[in-house]
Amino acid sequence: MEISNKKLSNDSFFAEREKVLNQWKTGKEVDFKSSVEHQKSIPAEKRFGLKLADAATKGLTLIQPRAGVALYEEHINLLKYLENEGEADLLPTTVDSYTRLNRYNEAEEGINKSKETGRSMLNGFPIVNYGVDICRKVTSALKKPLQVRHGTPDARLLTEISIAGGFTSYEGGGISYNIPYSKNHSIEQTISHWQYTDRLIGMYEEAGVSINREPFGPLTGTLISPCLSGSVAIIEALLAAEQGVKDITVGYGQCGNLIQDVAAIKSLESLTRMYLDKFGYTDVRVTTVFHQWMGGFPQDESKAFGVISWGAAVAVLAKATKVIVKTPHEAMGVPTKEANAAGLLATKQLVSMLRDQDLRTIPAVIAESEIIGEEVKCILNKVEELGKGDIAVGTVAAFEAGVIDIPFAPSKYNAGKVMPARDKMGAVRLIDTGNLPFTPEIKNFHRGKLEERAVQEKRPVSIQMVIDDVYAIGKGFLVGHPGKR
Amino acid sequence: MEISNKKLSNDSFFAEREKVLNQWKTGKEVDFKSSVEHQKSIPAEKRFGLKLADAATKGLTLIQPRAGVALYEEHINLLKYLENEGEADLLPTTVDSYTRLNRYNEAEEGINKSKETGRSMLNGFPIVNYGVDICRKVTSALKKPLQVRHGTPDARLLTEISIAGGFTSYEGGGISYNIPYSKNHSIEQTISHWQYTDRLIGMYEEAGVSINREPFGPLTGTLISPCLSGSVAIIEALLAAEQGVKDITVGYGQCGNLIQDVAAIKSLESLTRMYLDKFGYTDVRVTTVFHQWMGGFPQDESKAFGVISWGAAVAVLAKATKVIVKTPHEAMGVPTKEANAAGLLATKQLVSMLRDQDLRTIPAVIAESEIIGEEVKCILNKVEELGKGDIAVGTVAAFEAGVIDIPFAPSKYNAGKVMPARDKMGAVRLIDTGNLPFTPEIKNFHRGKLEERAVQEKRPVSIQMVIDDVYAIGKGFLVGHPGKR
Amino acid sequence: MKNKKSNNDSITIVTGVIGSDVHAVGNKILTFKLEEAGFNVINLGVMVDQEEYIDAALETNADAIMVSSLYGHGEIDCRGLREKCDEAGLTDIPLIVGGNLVVGKQNFEDVEKRFIDMGFTKVYPPGSDIEEGIEYLKDLLKVQKS
Amino acid sequence: MKNKKSNNDSITIVTGVIGSDVHAVGNKILTFKLEEAGFNVINLGVMVDQEEYIDAALETNADAIMVSSLYGHGEIDCRGLREKCDEAGLTDIPLIVGGNLVVGKQNFEDVEKRFIDMGFTKVYPPGSDIEEGIEYLKDLLKVQKS
Ligand code: B12
Ligand code: B12
């Protein structure tokens, strides 16, 4: 498979399209023209990108849950509940795992079993199986803008049906919906799949319909250094922009150290802007999303509220455009609508209460964002170099070479040499930088931070720290100090 | 009534003591010697001061609820629940309002009515009515250190019974348990009452039993500028130290702006240390307590979790020695034990998770604490001057002159001229400094901050801002911007 | 009971926090908002005895008494107020009560019923918006709304 | 079933995350901890089919299979595993399962029963400490504890 970061030609796009729309019976319902019409009939206050732009102007942080169940009437009720009782500003439709893996037969079975048992047997809403009309029923039934959230390596058909179905924002990307969500998809393959998605959205854009696109920031959600998530987000933004996407929300999953988290959002925003401009995509709009703690959650619901609220606070102190909200059921399973609303309300309280505060200008944050900036530049320079100027080609090579390398990823196309651990203040650093193309200064910086911790803990820097850190949060701590009470 | 900041003589103390112990029948059970014996039998891990000192050394923030019910078996069960299920580090016994006003007959009626109805008809635990033996039953039944928390202008008998009853810490002070809690007690009177309390604790100290003392930091809990709560805390620390108290925890109620809140705890600690040293009380130990949001709470329990968690986060980022925890029932009424434990667990999560982070050294915090320091010095210099070197005399005069002036206080001995309001970032400033003895620079600083807000809100600085700010939190906001969604 | 009035200005309301309750903030806001709405407010502040409300109402020929209770002892403190009003000749005076009237989080319908049975005209749950109370007063006292 | 062994070193455990589940973090930690405890671990990683577990167990003469399922479809994915083991001749092999086995927060006793009925030897609730699982394995396989 050969890819390059070039806008897909109409010929190749439409050839591919024919096959895509034949992947499942509902594909035939999709008609671009009438979908554009439908999208144009959606009122402004329900357009995702407009709502984000408005929030960005006002300096507000919007709140958005994750949610999806197998049966569509229940899905509508769930989302209504979240916008009314949960005070959500933005709505999701989280897609089930079978759909994510294009296993539409199993999803169909899941729908049927759910009907029989009266319990949702799917962990999300099977958009493809339902098709365009039912999606329009869903998106029309609600007052707030809706986004599709999933984790689908090959999301081409899903994109077709989603946008035709009236969703105005779409999450994912060729890297971020591959590396954490798949074992066997190559990067070429998924980048190519997502060029299709982005080109489709580019075509809506050209037809006068702007759809918001959001690379999935948190990746595996576990000890992801901001430079790694940042590099991936910027690459996906560039790839999307090339296909004609004009509205991009870059994301980051909370790591837990306040200074680092604020710096991560701050630098993510400025670096994305910088790179888009550098490659000439100056008309692409950039907003940011902060994901509340994406790793293992405490079992106790009150403790979970603590984690949720802390994420809410950091999101607003970092002035993220929106925050994705966890629920007090997170450690247990897909939340009930009440638990989902509870997470939203705790978050709403803090995004309102702290809206006039901003930590982006404190010196420690500025220093930390400069470090992130340098790290990202090292990585992206190397990606450009490997691709001889072509970001798509460079990305494939970069993963092969471990120049981009995501901790804890299931994908066999990920090198898995990079090892993260927390420094003594809880910021995520790298114990092993693997083949990341860092300068000696940056490597020393990471090493130094971890040596500080080692001294404090009276043990050498080692893999045991990584294990302790992953384990720590289940016990309530960020840093896995040995022998903590 | 004549008072002065001099250690009470044995003669006058014991003369007073006879009367005090006759205020209610249980007073006769108090015997100093056997109480010292009893106190000495309490194991080290149950002594409040030792636990605080240990936390201070380790840089930890301990968590403590408020709790008290009318019937003592239920009170024991409640506290057991909070230490086991709620993971409380320190325990309270919150005293009911009748006891606080020395209305022991009504408290007795409350106990009886509670027995009859099976519901607690008192808003706290009536220590005096129960007497020494039942208090010892309570304090012996638990594993964690216990403190009496109340709001009693004349707490002399309550102190006698509490300490004889095995409590190892005692909250309150002649100002902080008068101004917010009383209408008609003069400052002379309550300072004198609290000299008795402090002298009694000094005598225990001299007998080898150290009892922790804690001035009540938050005062009326509503828009109290750190310089006001700080000045009162320092005065009460000095008055207590003079009577022989050796272990003091100074407190502050969260105002809501992160920078100001961290600075308030930071400066409170250093200023208290400085003033104690200045007056020669160099052997008095100082720790700090941060009170989660003391003003009106949101009705919704999830939103309340947001407020609670934010308080927890700020307490640990400020490195307060302990944090007093609110509950999701706060807006409704005295919490159930489950609600109380829920607040504790959310708080525990964050004091654990954020223990390795510290915001005390960031420049904005340092700048803000310097301002608080200057304000406190203005006030305390004037107090000294008015008292011709005697802090007790000076304090009485200062209240009379409005040199100390607490917003929203019910006391008729409080001038009530000072008017607080939030600046545009939510920090509490003064719209009217009344007769506070501030320099022109400080007055300009406050004015300037409020003018900034006025410009942002396109309205003049006015009393309407104060009203809007008190109202705001009920609607989820800190700053009462006009016409907020 | 006095004749209906056509203008808030001449409507007199007695406010105060009953019993041993010192919660002053809500009382200050309540008073401010009532005055803003044009009422003539006699604010007795905190720690107000039943007798003080009655004396003030008699003295000022008040149109209503607004009782606040926050600290949980409201049920004990409010009992008998209606009877004392009756004895003093304030037979029809509206008694409006609000705040955190009982100890703990209880079902409001039950609480409301207890207070209505005690002779209160209208009962407000914790954290009620004052605007609501003001609207009610205006309706009750047939004040022309602006 | 193989004979009891006296030393963890020769005890072989097959681990993996079943079905279309990609939750990799717990699997990595589980494997690390089992190895640390001295077991010989055959880790199949994520997205493991029932057949893959069985092939691996046959190939390595394994003493137990530890199945993880996090994403909620565990009930569907695990059905039939015991029967397939029986068919392949792994008649007594312990099947231990843990993770977030079903969709949503459900009563664990019910979930446990459903999985026991499906032929699983032992079922762990969400967020179980791996140490517990290791102790159980040691007892089950009569490993001398250190
Ligand atoms: C990180 C995470 C992700 C990452 C995973 C990255 C990766 N590739 O590993 C991402 C973001 C990609 C992700 C995706 C999805 N996730 Co997810 N995820 C989580 C989360 C937050 C943490 C999981 C984790 O790493 N924990 C830390 C490790 C150390 O713990 P652990 O996995 O629980 O395993 C420990 C124990 O359970 C035990 N254990 C595990 N297995 C076994 C087996 C035995 C025999 C024993 C004894 C013990 C044992 O030991 C392990 C080590 O301590 C959980 C919620 C949680 N637990 O807090 C949700 C969660 C598991 N995810 C969930 C879902 C639904 C999904 C998605 C379908 C959709 C979504 N919400 O995005 C997709 C699924 C994709 C797929 N096909 O699998 C749900 C499952 C719901 C349910 N069961 O009802 C959860 C519970 C969140 C929720 N409440 O909704 N997720
Ligand atoms: C600040 C506060 C204090 C301060 C008060 C300072 C002062 N002197 O004013 C301090 C710290 C001193 C204090 C002390 C105590 N408090 Co206090 N306090 C609060 C708190 C947090 C906020 C009250 C407040 O100022 N709210 C803001 C104002 C604007 O709102 P408001 O008072 O509710 O009034 C508004 C509405 O209710 C309504 N309203 C009020 N009255 C009326 C009447 C009518 C007719 C109408 C229409 C409307 C109306 O309009 C008002 C303005 O918007 C509340 C909990 C809460 N509400 O969040 C607890 C709370 C009221 N306190 C409580 C208690 C128990 C006490 C103490 C006994 C013990 C303690 N926990 O320390 C002592 C009591 C001392 C005494 N003798 O009264 C309990 C009462 C419990 C119950 N009813 O079951 C509460 C509910 C906290 C709790 N959940 O435990 N408290």
PDB file of N, CA and C in Angstrom, chain B residues 12-78:
ATOM      1  N   SER B  12      -7.581  34.234  90.459  1.00  0.00           N
ATOM      2  CA  SER B  12      -8.771  34.640  89.715  1.00  0.00           C
ATOM      3  C   SER B  12      -9.320  33.473  88.897  1.00  0.00           C
ATOM      4  N   PHE B  13      -8.405  32.627  88.366  1.00  0.00           N
ATOM      5  CA  PHE B  13      -8.886  31.482  87.588  1.00  0.00           C
ATOM      6  C   PHE B  13      -9.740  30.558  88.466  1.00  0.00           C
ATOM      7  N   PHE B  14      -9.217  30.213  89.650  1.00  0.00           N
ATOM      8  CA  PHE B  14      -9.951  29.238  90.468  1.00  0.00           C
ATOM      9  C   PHE B  14     -11.241  29.815  91.039  1.00  0.00           C
ATOM     10  N   ALA B  15     -11.237  31.106  91.308  1.00  0.00           N
ATOM     11  CA  ALA B  15     -12.482  31.750  91.757  1.00  0.00           C
ATOM     12  C   ALA B  15     -13.548  31.620  90.656  1.00  0.00           C
ATOM     13  N   GLU B  16     -13.116  31.922  89.426  1.00  0.00           N
ATOM     14  CA  GLU B  16     -14.028  31.842  88.294  1.00  0.00           C
ATOM     15  C   GLU B  16     -14.476  30.387  88.092  1.00  0.00           C
ATOM     16  N   ARG B  17     -13.528  29.487  88.270  1.00  0.00           N
ATOM     17  CA  ARG B  17     -13.780  28.075  88.013  1.00  0.00           C
ATOM     18  C   ARG B  17     -14.936  27.543  88.856  1.00  0.00           C
ATOM     19  N   GLU B  18     -14.963  27.973  90.104  1.00  0.00           N
ATOM     20  CA  GLU B  18     -16.024  27.494  90.982  1.00  0.00           C
ATOM     21  C   GLU B  18     -17.386  27.815  90.395  1.00  0.00           C
ATOM     22  N   LYS B  19     -17.516  29.046  89.928  1.00  0.00           N
ATOM     23  CA  LYS B  19     -18.798  29.436  89.325  1.00  0.00           C
ATOM     24  C   LYS B  19     -19.088  28.650  88.057  1.00  0.00           C
ATOM     25  N   VAL B  20     -18.052  28.515  87.239  1.00  0.00           N
ATOM     26  CA  VAL B  20     -18.245  27.830  85.954  1.00  0.00           C
ATOM     27  C   VAL B  20     -18.756  26.411  86.179  1.00  0.00           C
ATOM     28  N   LEU B  21     -18.120  25.718  87.085  1.00  0.00           N
ATOM     29  CA  LEU B  21     -18.482  24.304  87.282  1.00  0.00           C
ATOM     30  C   LEU B  21     -19.874  24.152  87.906  1.00  0.00           C
ATOM     31  N   ASN B  22     -20.410  25.273  88.350  1.00  0.00           N
ATOM     32  CA  ASN B  22     -21.760  25.224  88.892  1.00  0.00           C
ATOM     33  C   ASN B  22     -22.836  25.614  87.894  1.00  0.00           C
ATOM     34  N   GLN B  23     -22.422  25.912  86.646  1.00  0.00           N
ATOM     35  CA  GLN B  23     -23.407  26.373  85.658  1.00  0.00           C
ATOM     36  C   GLN B  23     -24.412  25.285  85.282  1.00  0.00           C
ATOM     37  N   TRP B  24     -23.986  24.049  85.411  1.00  0.00           N
ATOM     38  CA  TRP B  24     -24.891  22.940  85.090  1.00  0.00           C
ATOM     39  C   TRP B  24     -24.426  21.736  85.904  1.00  0.00           C
ATOM     40  N   LYS B  25     -25.352  20.849  86.203  1.00  0.00           N
ATOM     41  CA  LYS B  25     -25.037  19.784  87.160  1.00  0.00           C
ATOM     42  C   LYS B  25     -23.813  18.951  86.807  1.00  0.00           C
ATOM     43  N   THR B  26     -23.577  18.741  85.502  1.00  0.00           N
ATOM     44  CA  THR B  26     -22.436  17.903  85.123  1.00  0.00           C
ATOM     45  C   THR B  26     -21.087  18.540  85.443  1.00  0.00           C
ATOM     46  N   GLY B  27     -21.103  19.836  85.746  1.00  0.00           N
ATOM     47  CA  GLY B  27     -19.838  20.503  86.077  1.00  0.00           C
ATOM     48  C   GLY B  27     -19.173  19.883  87.297  1.00  0.00           C
ATOM     49  N   LYS B  28     -19.993  19.378  88.183  1.00  0.00           N
ATOM     50  CA  LYS B  28     -19.433  18.844  89.429  1.00  0.00           C
ATOM     51  C   LYS B  28     -18.598  17.589  89.207  1.00  0.00           C
ATOM     52  N   GLU B  29     -18.844  16.913  88.098  1.00  0.00           N
ATOM     53  CA  GLU B  29     -18.073  15.678  87.829  1.00  0.00           C
ATOM     54  C   GLU B  29     -16.624  15.961  87.452  1.00  0.00           C
ATOM     55  N   VAL B  30     -16.329  17.237  87.120  1.00  0.00           N
ATOM     56  CA  VAL B  30     -14.995  17.525  86.598  1.00  0.00           C
ATOM     57  C   VAL B  30     -13.965  17.570  87.705  1.00  0.00           C
ATOM     58  N   ASP B  31     -12.918  16.762  87.558  1.00  0.00           N
ATOM     59  CA  ASP B  31     -11.821  16.810  88.521  1.00  0.00           C
ATOM     60  C   ASP B  31     -10.523  16.917  87.726  1.00  0.00           C
ATOM     61  N   PHE B  32      -9.795  17.988  87.957  1.00  0.00           N
ATOM     62  CA  PHE B  32      -8.626  18.271  87.121  1.00  0.00           C
ATOM     63  C   PHE B  32      -7.609  17.142  87.162  1.00  0.00           C
ATOM     64  N   LYS B  33      -7.265  16.704  88.389  1.00  0.00           N
ATOM     65  CA  LYS B  33      -6.211  15.685  88.510  1.00  0.00           C
ATOM     66  C   LYS B  33      -6.562  14.397  87.779  1.00  0.00           C
ATOM     67  N   SER B  34      -7.765  13.909  88.030  1.00  0.00           N
ATOM     68  CA  SER B  34      -8.110  12.631  87.388  1.00  0.00           C
ATOM     69  C   SER B  34      -8.289  12.822  85.881  1.00  0.00           C
ATOM     70  N   SER B  35      -8.609  14.045  85.483  1.00  0.00           N
ATOM     71  CA  SER B  35      -8.705  14.311  84.043  1.00  0.00           C
ATOM     72  C   SER B  35      -7.328  14.285  83.391  1.00  0.00           C
ATOM     73  N   VAL B  36      -6.352  14.808  84.103  1.00  0.00           N
ATOM     74  CA  VAL B  36      -4.982  14.742  83.599  1.00  0.00           C
ATOM     75  C   VAL B  36      -4.575  13.279  83.453  1.00  0.00           C
ATOM     76  N   GLU B  37      -4.905  12.487  84.494  1.00  0.00           N
ATOM     77  CA  GLU B  37      -4.605  11.050  84.414  1.00  0.00           C
ATOM     78  C   GLU B  37      -5.261  10.432  83.191  1.00  0.00           C
ATOM     79  N   HIS B  38      -6.564  10.755  83.051  1.00  0.00           N
ATOM     80  CA  HIS B  38      -7.280  10.183  81.905  1.00  0.00           C
ATOM     81  C   HIS B  38      -6.634  10.608  80.592  1.00  0.00           C
ATOM     82  N   GLN B  39      -6.332  11.877  80.473  1.00  0.00           N
ATOM     83  CA  GLN B  39      -5.698  12.368  79.234  1.00  0.00           C
ATOM     84  C   GLN B  39      -4.377  11.655  78.985  1.00  0.00           C
ATOM     85  N   LYS B  40      -3.626  11.407  80.077  1.00  0.00           N
ATOM     86  CA  LYS B  40      -2.319  10.755  79.888  1.00  0.00           C
ATOM     87  C   LYS B  40      -2.460   9.300  79.444  1.00  0.00           C
ATOM     88  N   SER B  41      -3.632   8.732  79.708  1.00  0.00           N
ATOM     89  CA  SER B  41      -3.843   7.337  79.302  1.00  0.00           C
ATOM     90  C   SER B  41      -4.207   7.196  77.821  1.00  0.00           C
ATOM     91  N   ILE B  42      -4.437   8.349  77.162  1.00  0.00           N
ATOM     92  CA  ILE B  42      -4.825   8.299  75.745  1.00  0.00           C
ATOM     93  C   ILE B  42      -3.585   8.006  74.893  1.00  0.00           C
ATOM     94  N   PRO B  43      -3.627   6.986  74.056  1.00  0.00           N
ATOM     95  CA  PRO B  43      -2.432   6.628  73.281  1.00  0.00           C
ATOM     96  C   PRO B  43      -2.014   7.728  72.304  1.00  0.00           C
ATOM     97  N   ALA B  44      -0.738   7.755  72.001  1.00  0.00           N
ATOM     98  CA  ALA B  44      -0.153   8.824  71.165  1.00  0.00           C
ATOM     99  C   ALA B  44      -0.884   8.986  69.831  1.00  0.00           C
ATOM    100  N   GLU B  45      -1.256   7.878  69.192  1.00  0.00           N
ATOM    101  CA  GLU B  45      -1.874   7.999  67.857  1.00  0.00           C
ATOM    102  C   GLU B  45      -3.269   8.623  67.927  1.00  0.00           C
ATOM    103  N   LYS B  46      -3.798   8.761  69.112  1.00  0.00           N
ATOM    104  CA  LYS B  46      -5.098   9.415  69.259  1.00  0.00           C
ATOM    105  C   LYS B  46      -4.983  10.860  69.731  1.00  0.00           C
ATOM    106  N   ARG B  47      -3.756  11.355  69.866  1.00  0.00           N
ATOM    107  CA  ARG B  47      -3.582  12.755  70.285  1.00  0.00           C
ATOM    108  C   ARG B  47      -3.551  13.649  69.043  1.00  0.00           C
ATOM    109  N   PHE B  48      -4.468  14.592  69.054  1.00  0.00           N
ATOM    110  CA  PHE B  48      -4.664  15.461  67.896  1.00  0.00           C
ATOM    111  C   PHE B  48      -3.381  16.180  67.467  1.00  0.00           C
ATOM    112  N   GLY B  49      -2.731  16.793  68.428  1.00  0.00           N
ATOM    113  CA  GLY B  49      -1.546  17.595  68.124  1.00  0.00           C
ATOM    114  C   GLY B  49      -0.428  16.765  67.521  1.00  0.00           C
ATOM    115  N   LEU B  50      -0.252  15.555  68.014  1.00  0.00           N
ATOM    116  CA  LEU B  50       0.820  14.704  67.494  1.00  0.00           C
ATOM    117  C   LEU B  50       0.544  14.300  66.052  1.00  0.00           C
ATOM    118  N   LYS B  51      -0.705  13.993  65.798  1.00  0.00           N
ATOM    119  CA  LYS B  51      -1.067  13.597  64.432  1.00  0.00           C
ATOM    120  C   LYS B  51      -0.867  14.764  63.450  1.00  0.00           C
ATOM    121  N   LEU B  52      -1.224  15.961  63.898  1.00  0.00           N
ATOM    122  CA  LEU B  52      -1.016  17.133  63.049  1.00  0.00           C
ATOM    123  C   LEU B  52       0.477  17.365  62.806  1.00  0.00           C
ATOM    124  N   ALA B  53       1.266  17.249  63.887  1.00  0.00           N
ATOM    125  CA  ALA B  53       2.698  17.505  63.762  1.00  0.00           C
ATOM    126  C   ALA B  53       3.324  16.516  62.791  1.00  0.00           C
ATOM    127  N   ASP B  54       2.883  15.278  62.884  1.00  0.00           N
ATOM    128  CA  ASP B  54       3.411  14.251  61.993  1.00  0.00           C
ATOM    129  C   ASP B  54       3.062  14.563  60.537  1.00  0.00           C
ATOM    130  N   ALA B  55       1.815  14.961  60.303  1.00  0.00           N
ATOM    131  CA  ALA B  55       1.390  15.312  58.942  1.00  0.00           C
ATOM    132  C   ALA B  55       2.199  16.499  58.426  1.00  0.00           C
ATOM    133  N   ALA B  56       2.408  17.484  59.296  1.00  0.00           N
ATOM    134  CA  ALA B  56       3.157  18.675  58.888  1.00  0.00           C
ATOM    135  C   ALA B  56       4.575  18.277  58.465  1.00  0.00           C
ATOM    136  N   THR B  57       5.185  17.379  59.215  1.00  0.00           N
ATOM    137  CA  THR B  57       6.542  16.929  58.871  1.00  0.00           C
ATOM    138  C   THR B  57       6.549  16.242  57.512  1.00  0.00           C
ATOM    139  N   LYS B  58       5.542  15.422  57.280  1.00  0.00           N
ATOM    140  CA  LYS B  58       5.520  14.670  56.027  1.00  0.00           C
ATOM    141  C   LYS B  58       4.922  15.461  54.860  1.00  0.00           C
ATOM    142  N   GLY B  59       4.431  16.655  55.125  1.00  0.00           N
ATOM    143  CA  GLY B  59       3.813  17.436  54.050  1.00  0.00           C
ATOM    144  C   GLY B  59       2.472  16.902  53.610  1.00  0.00           C
ATOM    145  N   LEU B  60       1.791  16.176  54.491  1.00  0.00           N
ATOM    146  CA  LEU B  60       0.480  15.619  54.146  1.00  0.00           C
ATOM    147  C   LEU B  60      -0.658  16.549  54.564  1.00  0.00           C
ATOM    148  N   THR B  61      -1.792  16.388  53.942  1.00  0.00           N
ATOM    149  CA  THR B  61      -3.002  17.106  54.325  1.00  0.00           C
ATOM    150  C   THR B  61      -4.005  16.086  54.874  1.00  0.00           C
ATOM    151  N   LEU B  62      -4.372  16.233  56.142  1.00  0.00           N
ATOM    152  CA  LEU B  62      -5.317  15.303  56.769  1.00  0.00           C
ATOM    153  C   LEU B  62      -6.746  15.755  56.500  1.00  0.00           C
ATOM    154  N   ILE B  63      -7.688  14.817  56.608  1.00  0.00           N
ATOM    155  CA  ILE B  63      -9.076  15.189  56.346  1.00  0.00           C
ATOM    156  C   ILE B  63      -9.936  15.004  57.598  1.00  0.00           C
ATOM    157  N   GLN B  64     -10.837  15.958  57.807  1.00  0.00           N
ATOM    158  CA  GLN B  64     -11.687  15.937  59.008  1.00  0.00           C
ATOM    159  C   GLN B  64     -13.102  16.383  58.653  1.00  0.00           C
ATOM    160  N   PRO B  65     -14.099  15.611  59.071  1.00  0.00           N
ATOM    161  CA  PRO B  65     -15.488  16.023  58.836  1.00  0.00           C
ATOM    162  C   PRO B  65     -15.998  16.895  59.992  1.00  0.00           C
ATOM    163  N   ARG B  66     -17.235  17.372  59.843  1.00  0.00           N
ATOM    164  CA  ARG B  66     -18.005  17.900  60.969  1.00  0.00           C
ATOM    165  C   ARG B  66     -19.104  16.884  61.242  1.00  0.00           C
ATOM    166  N   ALA B  67     -19.451  16.627  62.490  1.00  0.00           N
ATOM    167  CA  ALA B  67     -20.520  15.678  62.763  1.00  0.00           C
ATOM    168  C   ALA B  67     -20.922  15.697  64.218  1.00  0.00           C
ATOM    169  N   GLY B  68     -22.227  15.627  64.439  1.00  0.00           N
ATOM    170  CA  GLY B  68     -22.730  15.524  65.799  1.00  0.00           C
ATOM    171  C   GLY B  68     -24.213  15.280  65.780  1.00  0.00           C
ATOM    172  N   VAL B  69     -24.686  14.315  66.586  1.00  0.00           N
ATOM    173  CA  VAL B  69     -26.126  14.097  66.720  1.00  0.00           C
ATOM    174  C   VAL B  69     -26.498  14.070  68.200  1.00  0.00           C
ATOM    175  N   ALA B  70     -27.796  14.085  68.444  1.00  0.00           N
ATOM    176  CA  ALA B  70     -28.272  14.276  69.814  1.00  0.00           C
ATOM    177  C   ALA B  70     -27.981  13.080  70.733  1.00  0.00           C
ATOM    178  N   LEU B  71     -28.109  11.859  70.224  1.00  0.00           N
ATOM    179  CA  LEU B  71     -28.010  10.701  71.110  1.00  0.00           C
ATOM    180  C   LEU B  71     -26.617  10.100  71.066  1.00  0.00           C
ATOM    181  N   TYR B  72     -26.057   9.757  72.246  1.00  0.00           N
ATOM    182  CA  TYR B  72     -24.635   9.453  72.247  1.00  0.00           C
ATOM    183  C   TYR B  72     -24.263   8.133  71.599  1.00  0.00           C
ATOM    184  N   GLU B  73     -25.124   7.115  71.706  1.00  0.00           N
ATOM    185  CA  GLU B  73     -24.785   5.862  71.021  1.00  0.00           C
ATOM    186  C   GLU B  73     -24.750   6.106  69.506  1.00  0.00           C
ATOM    187  N   GLU B  74     -25.731   6.874  69.067  1.00  0.00           N
ATOM    188  CA  GLU B  74     -25.751   7.190  67.634  1.00  0.00           C
ATOM    189  C   GLU B  74     -24.567   8.057  67.229  1.00  0.00           C
ATOM    190  N   HIS B  75     -24.160   8.907  68.150  1.00  0.00           N
ATOM    191  CA  HIS B  75     -23.001   9.748  67.867  1.00  0.00           C
ATOM    192  C   HIS B  75     -21.757   8.873  67.691  1.00  0.00           C
ATOM    193  N   ILE B  76     -21.612   7.889  68.578  1.00  0.00           N
ATOM    194  CA  ILE B  76     -20.480   6.954  68.461  1.00  0.00           C
ATOM    195  C   ILE B  76     -20.541   6.208  67.129  1.00  0.00           C
ATOM    196  N   ASN B  77     -21.715   5.713  66.790  1.00  0.00           N
ATOM    197  CA  ASN B  77     -21.859   4.994  65.518  1.00  0.00           C
ATOM    198  C   ASN B  77     -21.510   5.879  64.331  1.00  0.00           C
ATOM    199  N   LEU B  78     -21.988   7.102  64.411  1.00  0.00           N
ATOM    200  CA  LEU B  78     -21.714   8.064  63.352  1.00  0.00           C
ATOM    201  C   LEU B  78     -20.204   8.250  63.181  1.00  0.00           C
TER     202      LEU B  78
END
